[in-house]
mmCIF file of C-alpha atoms in Angstrom:
data_model
loop_
_atom_site.group_PDB
_atom_site.id
_atom_site.type_symbol
_atom_site.label_atom_id
_atom_site.label_comp_id
_atom_site.label_asym_id
_atom_site.label_seq_id
_atom_site.Cartn_x
_atom_site.Cartn_y
_atom_site.Cartn_z
ATOM 1 C CA UNK A 1 94.189 92.260 116.503
ATOM 2 C CA UNK A 2 94.329 95.834 114.665
ATOM 3 C CA UNK A 3 91.523 97.263 112.824
ATOM 4 C CA UNK A 4 92.234 99.843 110.084
ATOM 5 C CA UNK A 5 89.810 101.884 108.243
ATOM 6 C CA UNK A 6 90.527 104.084 104.915
ATOM 7 C CA UNK A 7 87.664 106.269 103.307
ATOM 8 C CA UNK A 8 87.529 108.704 100.550
ATOM 9 C CA UNK A 9 85.107 110.970 102.044
ATOM 10 C CA UNK A 10 84.971 113.325 98.788
ATOM 11 C CA UNK A 11 84.943 116.321 101.132
ATOM 12 C CA UNK A 12 84.891 115.922 104.946
ATOM 13 C CA UNK A 13 82.800 118.759 105.699
ATOM 14 C CA UNK A 14 79.957 117.454 103.440
ATOM 15 C CA UNK A 15 80.439 113.957 104.790
ATOM 16 C CA UNK A 16 80.085 115.202 108.329
ATOM 17 C CA UNK A 17 76.589 116.382 107.222
ATOM 18 C CA UNK A 18 75.926 112.827 106.113
ATOM 19 C CA UNK A 19 76.377 110.935 109.390
ATOM 20 C CA UNK A 20 80.205 110.749 109.329
ATOM 21 C CA UNK A 21 80.664 110.633 113.038
ATOM 22 C CA UNK A 22 77.968 107.948 113.389
ATOM 23 C CA UNK A 23 79.986 105.750 110.763
ATOM 24 C CA UNK A 24 83.354 106.658 112.378
ATOM 25 C CA UNK A 25 82.049 105.553 115.898
ATOM 26 C CA UNK A 26 80.199 102.388 114.681
ATOM 27 C CA UNK A 27 83.363 101.180 112.691
ATOM 28 C CA UNK A 28 85.578 101.795 116.002
ATOM 29 C CA UNK A 29 89.062 101.493 114.178
ATOM 30 C CA UNK A 30 92.490 101.580 115.704
ATOM 31 C CA UNK A 31 93.411 103.805 112.799
ATOM 32 C CA UNK A 32 91.028 105.567 110.458
ATOM 33 C CA UNK A 33 92.303 107.293 107.248
ATOM 34 C CA UNK A 34 90.475 109.919 105.110
ATOM 35 C CA UNK A 35 91.398 110.919 101.580
ATOM 36 C CA UNK A 36 89.982 113.871 99.495
ATOM 37 C CA UNK A 37 89.375 115.945 102.677
ATOM 38 C CA UNK A 38 88.949 119.117 100.583
ATOM 39 C CA UNK A 39 89.828 121.703 103.278
ATOM 40 C CA UNK A 40 92.574 123.772 104.741
ATOM 41 C CA UNK A 41 93.773 124.010 108.501
ATOM 42 C CA UNK A 42 91.243 125.633 110.782
ATOM 43 C CA UNK A 43 88.086 124.754 108.370
ATOM 44 C CA UNK A 44 86.815 121.943 110.707
ATOM 45 C CA UNK A 45 87.065 120.938 114.244
ATOM 46 C CA UNK A 46 86.469 117.235 114.624
ATOM 47 C CA UNK A 47 85.919 116.055 118.049
ATOM 48 C CA UNK A 48 87.329 112.469 118.223
ATOM 49 C CA UNK A 49 87.947 111.523 121.873
ATOM 50 C CA UNK A 50 90.683 108.941 122.073
ATOM 51 C CA UNK A 51 92.290 109.715 118.831
ATOM 52 C CA UNK A 52 95.471 111.626 117.759
ATOM 53 C CA UNK A 53 94.680 113.588 114.453
ATOM 54 C CA UNK A 54 97.044 114.111 111.761
ATOM 55 C CA UNK A 55 96.241 116.216 108.563
ATOM 56 C CA UNK A 56 98.054 117.058 105.287
ATOM 57 C CA UNK A 57 96.330 119.779 103.357
ATOM 58 C CA UNK A 58 96.889 120.724 99.709
ATOM 59 C CA UNK A 59 97.895 124.014 98.855
ATOM 60 C CA UNK A 60 95.175 124.431 96.577
ATOM 61 C CA UNK A 61 91.974 125.322 98.337
ATOM 62 C CA UNK A 62 89.164 122.744 98.511
ATOM 63 C CA UNK A 63 91.286 120.325 96.865
ATOM 64 C CA UNK A 64 92.752 116.762 97.659
ATOM 65 C CA UNK A 65 94.111 116.290 101.226
ATOM 66 C CA UNK A 66 94.598 113.327 103.684
ATOM 67 C CA UNK A 67 94.219 112.653 107.333
ATOM 68 C CA UNK A 68 94.816 109.749 109.720
ATOM 69 C CA UNK A 69 93.174 109.528 113.226
ATOM 70 C CA UNK A 70 95.027 106.816 115.519
ATOM 71 C CA UNK A 71 94.210 105.582 118.921
ATOM 72 C CA UNK A 72 98.068 104.995 119.446
ATOM 73 C CA UNK A 73 100.370 107.816 119.251
ATOM 74 C CA UNK A 74 103.035 107.201 116.629
ATOM 75 C CA UNK A 75 106.875 107.473 117.080
ATOM 76 C CA UNK A 76 106.894 110.043 114.213
ATOM 77 C CA UNK A 77 104.794 111.562 111.558
ATOM 78 C CA UNK A 78 105.761 112.608 107.823
ATOM 79 C CA UNK A 79 103.439 114.487 105.382
ATOM 80 C CA UNK A 80 104.468 113.893 101.754
ATOM 81 C CA UNK A 81 106.826 111.503 100.185
ATOM 82 C CA UNK A 82 109.787 113.922 99.710
ATOM 83 C CA UNK A 83 108.929 115.187 96.372
ATOM 84 C CA UNK A 84 108.361 118.867 95.813
ATOM 85 C CA UNK A 85 106.301 118.293 92.814
ATOM 86 C CA UNK A 86 103.864 116.153 94.581
ATOM 87 C CA UNK A 87 103.962 117.178 98.237
ATOM 88 C CA UNK A 88 101.945 120.525 97.315
ATOM 89 C CA UNK A 89 98.797 118.318 97.052
ATOM 90 C CA UNK A 90 98.501 117.095 100.474
ATOM 91 C CA UNK A 91 98.245 113.321 99.188
ATOM 92 C CA UNK A 92 100.434 111.219 101.726
ATOM 93 C CA UNK A 93 100.850 110.811 105.294
ATOM 94 C CA UNK A 94 103.198 108.301 107.076
ATOM 95 C CA UNK A 95 103.075 107.061 110.788
ATOM 96 C CA UNK A 96 105.927 105.215 112.164
ATOM 97 C CA UNK A 97 105.020 102.665 115.026
ATOM 98 C CA UNK A 98 107.331 100.304 116.952
ATOM 99 C CA UNK A 99 106.632 97.502 114.656
ATOM 100 C CA UNK A 100 105.468 98.795 111.391
ATOM 101 C CA UNK A 101 105.013 101.670 109.135
ATOM 102 C CA UNK A 102 101.289 103.098 108.404
ATOM 103 C CA UNK A 103 100.685 105.230 105.358
ATOM 104 C CA UNK A 104 97.644 106.569 103.553
ATOM 105 C CA UNK A 105 97.723 107.872 100.084
ATOM 106 C CA UNK A 106 95.296 109.734 97.675
ATOM 107 C CA UNK A 107 96.726 108.920 94.302
ATOM 108 C CA UNK A 108 96.479 111.412 91.445
ATOM 109 C CA UNK A 109 93.686 110.858 88.981
ATOM 110 C CA UNK A 110 95.101 110.595 85.413
ATOM 111 C CA UNK A 111 91.768 112.600 84.325
ATOM 112 C CA UNK A 112 89.949 112.583 80.976
ATOM 113 C CA UNK A 113 91.975 111.492 77.910
ATOM 114 C CA UNK A 114 94.878 110.776 80.426
ATOM 115 C CA UNK A 115 95.834 114.234 80.476
ATOM 116 C CA UNK A 116 97.536 113.830 83.846
ATOM 117 C CA UNK A 117 99.038 110.408 83.078
ATOM 118 C CA UNK A 118 102.737 111.684 83.000
ATOM 119 C CA UNK A 119 102.341 113.160 86.578
ATOM 120 C CA UNK A 120 100.647 110.124 87.628
ATOM 121 C CA UNK A 121 103.464 107.656 86.426
ATOM 122 C CA UNK A 122 105.989 109.962 88.100
ATOM 123 C CA UNK A 123 103.993 109.440 91.316
ATOM 124 C CA UNK A 124 103.742 105.863 91.002
ATOM 125 C CA UNK A 125 107.578 105.437 90.591
ATOM 126 C CA UNK A 126 108.233 107.759 93.524
ATOM 127 C CA UNK A 127 105.801 106.172 95.787
ATOM 128 C CA UNK A 128 107.099 102.787 95.103
ATOM 129 C CA UNK A 129 110.677 103.647 95.932
ATOM 130 C CA UNK A 130 109.337 105.418 99.037
ATOM 131 C CA UNK A 131 107.670 102.427 100.392
ATOM 132 C CA UNK A 132 110.477 100.131 99.320
ATOM 133 C CA UNK A 133 112.964 102.217 101.438
ATOM 134 C CA UNK A 134 110.582 102.069 104.531
ATOM 135 C CA UNK A 135 110.164 98.424 103.911
ATOM 136 C CA UNK A 136 113.969 97.893 104.513
ATOM 137 C CA UNK A 137 113.454 98.978 108.148
ATOM 138 C CA UNK A 138 110.164 97.395 108.955
ATOM 139 C CA UNK A 139 106.947 96.101 107.431
ATOM 140 C CA UNK A 140 104.706 98.634 105.711
ATOM 141 C CA UNK A 141 100.821 98.940 105.638
ATOM 142 C CA UNK A 142 99.389 101.536 103.230
ATOM 143 C CA UNK A 143 95.958 102.278 102.174
ATOM 144 C CA UNK A 144 93.750 104.784 100.374
ATOM 145 C CA UNK A 145 91.881 105.703 97.132
ATOM 146 C CA UNK A 146 94.654 104.343 94.728
ATOM 147 C CA UNK A 147 92.670 105.427 91.592
ATOM 148 C CA UNK A 148 93.033 102.226 89.616
ATOM 149 C CA UNK A 149 91.141 99.249 89.086
ATOM 150 C CA UNK A 150 93.751 96.524 88.767
ATOM 151 C CA UNK A 151 91.994 93.638 86.948
ATOM 152 C CA UNK A 152 88.702 93.353 85.176
ATOM 153 C CA UNK A 153 87.101 91.707 88.202
ATOM 154 C CA UNK A 154 87.785 95.028 89.881
ATOM 155 C CA UNK A 155 85.038 97.013 87.890
ATOM 156 C CA UNK A 156 81.488 96.378 86.668
ATOM 157 C CA UNK A 157 82.090 97.340 83.037
ATOM 158 C CA UNK A 158 85.887 96.644 82.072
ATOM 159 C CA UNK A 159 85.541 96.507 78.338
ATOM 160 C CA UNK A 160 84.385 100.008 77.527
ATOM 161 C CA UNK A 161 86.859 101.341 80.253
ATOM 162 C CA UNK A 162 89.910 99.868 78.742
ATOM 163 C CA UNK A 163 92.548 102.610 78.264
ATOM 164 C CA UNK A 164 90.633 105.281 80.324
ATOM 165 C CA UNK A 165 91.599 106.841 83.722
ATOM 166 C CA UNK A 166 91.788 104.313 86.331
ATOM 167 C CA UNK A 167 91.899 101.248 83.918
ATOM 168 C CA UNK A 168 94.677 102.244 81.504
ATOM 169 C CA UNK A 169 97.465 99.886 80.675
ATOM 170 C CA UNK A 170 99.859 102.275 82.284
ATOM 171 C CA UNK A 171 98.199 102.461 85.683
ATOM 172 C CA UNK A 172 97.597 98.656 85.890
ATOM 173 C CA UNK A 173 101.088 98.109 85.028
ATOM 174 C CA UNK A 174 102.354 100.240 87.851
ATOM 175 C CA UNK A 175 99.983 98.612 90.159
ATOM 176 C CA UNK A 176 101.329 95.152 89.309
ATOM 177 C CA UNK A 177 105.003 96.580 89.525
ATOM 178 C CA UNK A 178 104.184 97.679 92.951
ATOM 179 C CA UNK A 179 102.948 94.137 93.920
ATOM 180 C CA UNK A 180 105.723 92.309 92.224
ATOM 181 C CA UNK A 181 108.316 94.612 94.413
ATOM 182 C CA UNK A 182 107.117 92.812 97.601
ATOM 183 C CA UNK A 183 103.673 93.805 98.487
ATOM 184 C CA UNK A 184 100.049 92.114 98.623
ATOM 185 C CA UNK A 185 96.676 93.407 97.854
ATOM 186 C CA UNK A 186 94.903 92.349 101.118
ATOM 187 C CA UNK A 187 91.401 92.014 99.796
ATOM 188 C CA UNK A 188 92.313 90.001 96.677
ATOM 189 C CA UNK A 189 94.707 87.824 98.789
ATOM 190 C CA UNK A 190 91.774 86.715 100.932
ATOM 191 C CA UNK A 191 89.174 86.850 98.263
ATOM 192 C CA UNK A 192 90.625 86.109 94.738
ATOM 193 C CA UNK A 193 87.139 85.576 93.229
ATOM 194 C CA UNK A 194 85.039 87.966 95.196
ATOM 195 C CA UNK A 195 83.277 90.737 93.396
ATOM 196 C CA UNK A 196 82.756 93.970 95.398
ATOM 197 C CA UNK A 197 83.245 97.635 94.744
ATOM 198 C CA UNK A 198 84.356 100.671 96.603
ATOM 199 C CA UNK A 199 83.555 103.690 94.373
ATOM 200 C CA UNK A 200 80.410 104.481 92.209
ATOM 201 C CA UNK A 201 79.921 107.418 89.818
ATOM 202 C CA UNK A 202 77.222 109.794 90.707
ATOM 203 C CA UNK A 203 75.829 109.471 87.295
ATOM 204 C CA UNK A 204 73.467 106.883 85.776
ATOM 205 C CA UNK A 205 72.415 105.537 89.193
ATOM 206 C CA UNK A 206 75.641 103.725 89.257
ATOM 207 C CA UNK A 207 75.232 102.689 93.208
ATOM 208 C CA UNK A 208 71.743 101.695 92.980
ATOM 209 C CA UNK A 209 72.701 99.566 90.109
ATOM 210 C CA UNK A 210 76.064 98.438 91.675
ATOM 211 C CA UNK A 211 78.082 99.474 88.617
ATOM 212 C CA UNK A 212 81.117 100.410 90.532
ATOM 213 C CA UNK A 213 84.950 100.068 90.845
ATOM 214 C CA UNK A 214 87.261 98.827 93.370
ATOM 215 C CA UNK A 215 89.826 101.525 93.627
ATOM 216 C CA UNK A 216 90.387 101.722 97.391
ATOM 217 C CA UNK A 217 92.977 99.252 98.996
ATOM 218 C CA UNK A 218 95.058 98.134 101.826
ATOM 219 C CA UNK A 219 98.386 97.040 100.623
ATOM 220 C CA UNK A 220 100.832 95.176 102.902
ATOM 221 C CA UNK A 221 104.388 93.976 102.752
ATOM 222 C CA UNK A 222 104.440 90.417 101.900
ATOM 223 C CA UNK A 223 106.342 89.803 105.149
ATOM 224 C CA UNK A 224 103.252 90.419 107.039
ATOM 225 C CA UNK A 225 100.385 88.991 104.684
ATOM 226 C CA UNK A 226 100.147 85.931 106.653
ATOM 227 C CA UNK A 227 98.929 88.088 109.627
ATOM 228 C CA UNK A 228 95.917 89.356 107.665
ATOM 229 C CA UNK A 229 92.827 88.180 109.238
ATOM 230 C CA UNK A 230 90.202 89.826 106.938
ATOM 231 C CA UNK A 231 89.361 92.541 104.586
ATOM 232 C CA UNK A 232 86.067 94.254 104.057
ATOM 233 C CA UNK A 233 84.406 96.558 101.886
ATOM 234 C CA UNK A 234 81.609 98.345 103.765
ATOM 235 C CA UNK A 235 79.168 99.174 100.862
ATOM 236 C CA UNK A 236 76.423 99.547 103.458
ATOM 237 C CA UNK A 237 77.914 102.857 104.539
ATOM 238 C CA UNK A 238 76.959 105.976 102.444
ATOM 239 C CA UNK A 239 78.186 109.432 102.603
ATOM 240 C CA UNK A 240 80.414 109.794 99.826
ATOM 241 C CA UNK A 241 80.858 108.291 96.303
ATOM 242 C CA UNK A 242 83.348 105.819 97.986
ATOM 243 C CA UNK A 243 82.612 103.536 100.814
ATOM 244 C CA UNK A 244 85.065 102.749 103.672
ATOM 245 C CA UNK A 245 87.355 99.721 103.193
ATOM 246 C CA UNK A 246 88.850 97.646 106.359
ATOM 247 C CA UNK A 247 91.825 95.639 107.048
ATOM 248 C CA UNK A 248 92.029 93.401 110.149
ATOM 249 C CA UNK A 249 95.664 92.333 111.012
ATOM 250 C CA UNK A 250 97.459 90.816 113.823
ATOM 251 C CA UNK A 251 100.149 93.287 114.373
#
């Protein structure tokens, strides 16, 4: 059984000051992914015995960024999705293992008034094509802050957020398109009616009131969805405006 964790840390240096290492060690994942690391090479030295570390940094300082820490050394590592327009933001890492591909993504936010929606839509199409190509070779597991609440059950206040970033018809439609292409939302597969969130605004005491959104996911190829054992949202863990999410799968 493999245990995978994904966490948007909203700045790894800040999160380290909020007991990141304690949470990391407690979770004891086979693969642990970060999004929104917000740093450049050489700005942190994380001591993680027993893990291989892979980082993808944005060209813009203090922005975006992803990382994967894995106990098993991968066959190959690729940063980005093969798109010059998108790969400068450090949003994707792919690891190849013997029996599967493992990816983490930090999906672009459409921003206020959806001013970055066109960029986001292009990202969605390119990522879907990218993972579909990988899926032809071996099963795929991918995770991260996908910056969309797919259905009304995935956020506390759906009605006032319809059409806004993270709950626009366009973003939700692209998520549906991805699933229809041959992938499964692991949490919703196991828990079709469960209400839990992975992100809360820092405003209006949102976390204390559990007025959140589920925008952090583990997605798997349909071929291996029957191997999913559990999917968890660790809302007891603090240190970021997101909490870690987990996938347990027999790979």
